[in-house]
Amino acid sequence: MAQDKSGFSLSRAAGYLAAAVAFALFAALFALAGAVLTTGAVLFDLAWVPSLGIGLSFMLDPLALIFAALITGIGGLIFLYATGYMGDHPQFGRFVLFLFLFMLSMLGLVLARDLITLFVFWELTSLTSYLLIGFSHDDPKARRNALQAMLVTAGGGLALLAGFILIGFAAGSYDLAVILQGGGLQTSPLYGAILTLVLLGAFTKSAQIPFHFWLPNAMAAPTPVSAYLHSATMVKAGVYLLARLHPALSGTGAWEITLTLAGGATALFASVMAIRQRDLKQALAWTTLMALGVLVLFLAQGTGVALTAALTFLIVHALYKAALFMVVGAVDHGTGSRDVTALRGLRRAMPLTAVSALLAAVSMAGLPPFLGWIGKELLYAGVTPWLVLPLLAANALIFAVAGVVALRPFWGAPPGPLPREPHEAGWQMLAGPVVLGVAGLVFGLMPGLLQPLLDAAVMGFGAAPAAELHLWAGVNLPLALSFATFGLGGLLFLAAPRLLARGTDLSFADRCWDRLLAGLASFATCLTRVIQSGRLSRYLTLSFLTAGLVTLVTLAAKRPLLAVDFTAPLPLWVIAGFMLGGAALALTPHSRIANIAGIGTVGIGVALIFLIFGAPDVAVTQLMVECLSAVLFGIALLRLPGITERRSPRRRALHWGIAGIVGLSVTLILLAITAHPPDRQLATYFEENSFSLAHGLNIVNVILVDFRAFDTFGELTVVLLAGIGAWALLKRRIGRARG
Amino acid sequence: METILAILAGALVTAGLWLMLSGNLLRFLFGLMLLSNAVNLAIFAAGRLTEGRPPLLEPGGARPVGELANALPQALLLTAIVIGFGLFAFALALTIRAYRSFGHLEVDRMRLAEPEEPRGEA
């Protein structure tokens, strides 16, 4: 593609347009914020599937407002950034479309008021993130990682759907407003299943251990996508879900233990992994995991302080993480490298990037007077006592990573040889990091700006009121812990170069995943080979066996009433005896004439039964068809070879077993049906109306040619077509030409 | 009475399926005939048996006193018998045609559309 020298291109215009729309949405949210804070929630309804109680309904409450503001605000900056970062990409237009769809899906997810609506948007984010992660579709690794992300998150989504349906059963509604005000589901008998399924969905989306592996792999996406997915959106969806359903599901031992264990393990493991990465992007990816772990850890509890801490940290993290990803992308863009061991002293070449990196990193490290400091203090204030040490370790590690990622590349000696001469990024790419970095500082200096929103959101949990945000909360335990964090983090920062050397390959879960997929594929192949062997007898065996066993198992499970009554007129016994004899005759392989005679006996027996029990018309038809069939068989036998039994005795016995199972199930079903009084509603209708409506005395005839005339017409068509088909098959000339 | 028909239908199904599993196309057809008769009997029995009272109205359209045989299954059966016959006739023609083309009636050896996999099966 030719470089666009004029500075204008259609796809770039699309990027700017998307940014403008995102900012407009952000402004709209800002305008609604007042109403949200005073009335509690703004609602929007549209009937969708009213018969199932499913509505396309939305709700903007304080919690949704926090998420929606992050999604649209950071989204707009990301669109600007992407336009600067990859506006020349030949498929940038497509990229903008995917990213925009992703943003809308995310927005729908956090605004949804109906669980089914929420699920649809949940799956849409999985789908659109697949397109984004696999955007470099000529790279096999990107395709693989995209597929992995989608399978993991969409698989969790299926569990989530099941969980939502159970919630619908337990709460009697899919409407979140009803569910959240209904006093919780903790006492429902379905609670265990609901919790398991919902947590499966949330943990896969938010990449908690053991589903963490897809997130670092998702770095295969272009940097703007990583910046967006990892800060404000995709991975936060799981956290959002946990927060959203917190009032309905939290407070039990199972909730607290599961969330604490998963969140704590993820936070600690990820922060250790983060400091061992050489690739700046990978290091940031692992710190995202750490942040998600911390958020889940704090959602485990229900105290006002813990929830305030979680929400504050959520905002802190979104601000600094998006900024840092954009910085890393700018460094990559400006130097052609993301290797922390190679990058040094870039501040001279990229001063603005360096400043915004510094702003974001200081917030990430949790130093005053930034919002990160307040967030960290709250974390220490809200943490359960026995988790203080793990949290301290994780925070210290993050402190060190902040230094490695955001300081080291910009300070120190001038850089050695790099793939590209370092140069500052354009304004589009600087806007995001600068705005977000400054936001971290402004909110840190004036935490009162966030206070009303956080208060309202925490109130929405139905918990104790929110903690107050202070830059200086006095000399207390959190303060001491903060200083311990800085000391320990500083030491780790100095030791980081040695830790880096310890290698970064830790892909155990990744290998397990690959093995799982390969196993699934070979299982499918194996199953196909067994079931679909291409042999008709195998197909028949499996079909009959399945039909018979499913029926028998159902009967065994339901144990219906069986009517057994052997009183019958003598002629019926005689006819039945003849029919059994005829059937036996049909089985012999020795004489085809005897076979036909036996089948004829059975057919005539059926006709006689019809005659005895008041169905003369049917009997006559049956008799005619039997005669015709016998004649056709006779003609056919002249052209067909004799029969030889080719089955071994064992095989014949096996086939008797299979046939017997189906026969037995037919008998049992009939006995079960006849145990109940018949429903004669339709028969009575026909009896009463066949003369008055159709002027016929023979009710069966009236049904055929009047009440169900179209069916009869269709039946005639079938017979005609069968005749034409048979004629075409038997035309001699074609046979000769081919044979 | 229904009990006897139920057992009879089960026995006919068993015999019919055993023939269908035999692997010979002609015996498959024999089995198909038995099976369709068995199914017709089952439908008839499920509508309950009423001895000697066909569903006919008296001249003038009055309904005879007492319960008539159930007309609905009879109407269904008439359709089923005719359709069954159409199926049978077509299948028979197909069998004759298959014998002309292949020279045998063993279904497991008719693998033109799905040839045996090169690696083979056990």
CSV table of N, CA and C in Angstrom, one decimal, chain A residues 22 50 372 626:
chain,number,residue,atom,x,y,z
A,22,ALA,N,-16.8,7.6,20.8
A,22,ALA,CA,-16.5,7.1,22.2
A,22,ALA,C,-16.6,8.3,23.1
A,50,PRO,N,-40.8,-11.7,25.2
A,50,PRO,CA,-41.7,-11.6,26.4
A,50,PRO,C,-42.2,-12.9,26.9
A,372,GLY,N,-3.0,5.9,43.0
A,372,GLY,CA,-2.4,4.6,43.3
A,372,GLY,C,-2.1,4.5,44.8
A,626,GLU,N,-51.3,-56.2,0.9
A,626,GLU,CA,-50.6,-57.5,1.1
A,626,GLU,C,-50.5,-58.3,-0.2
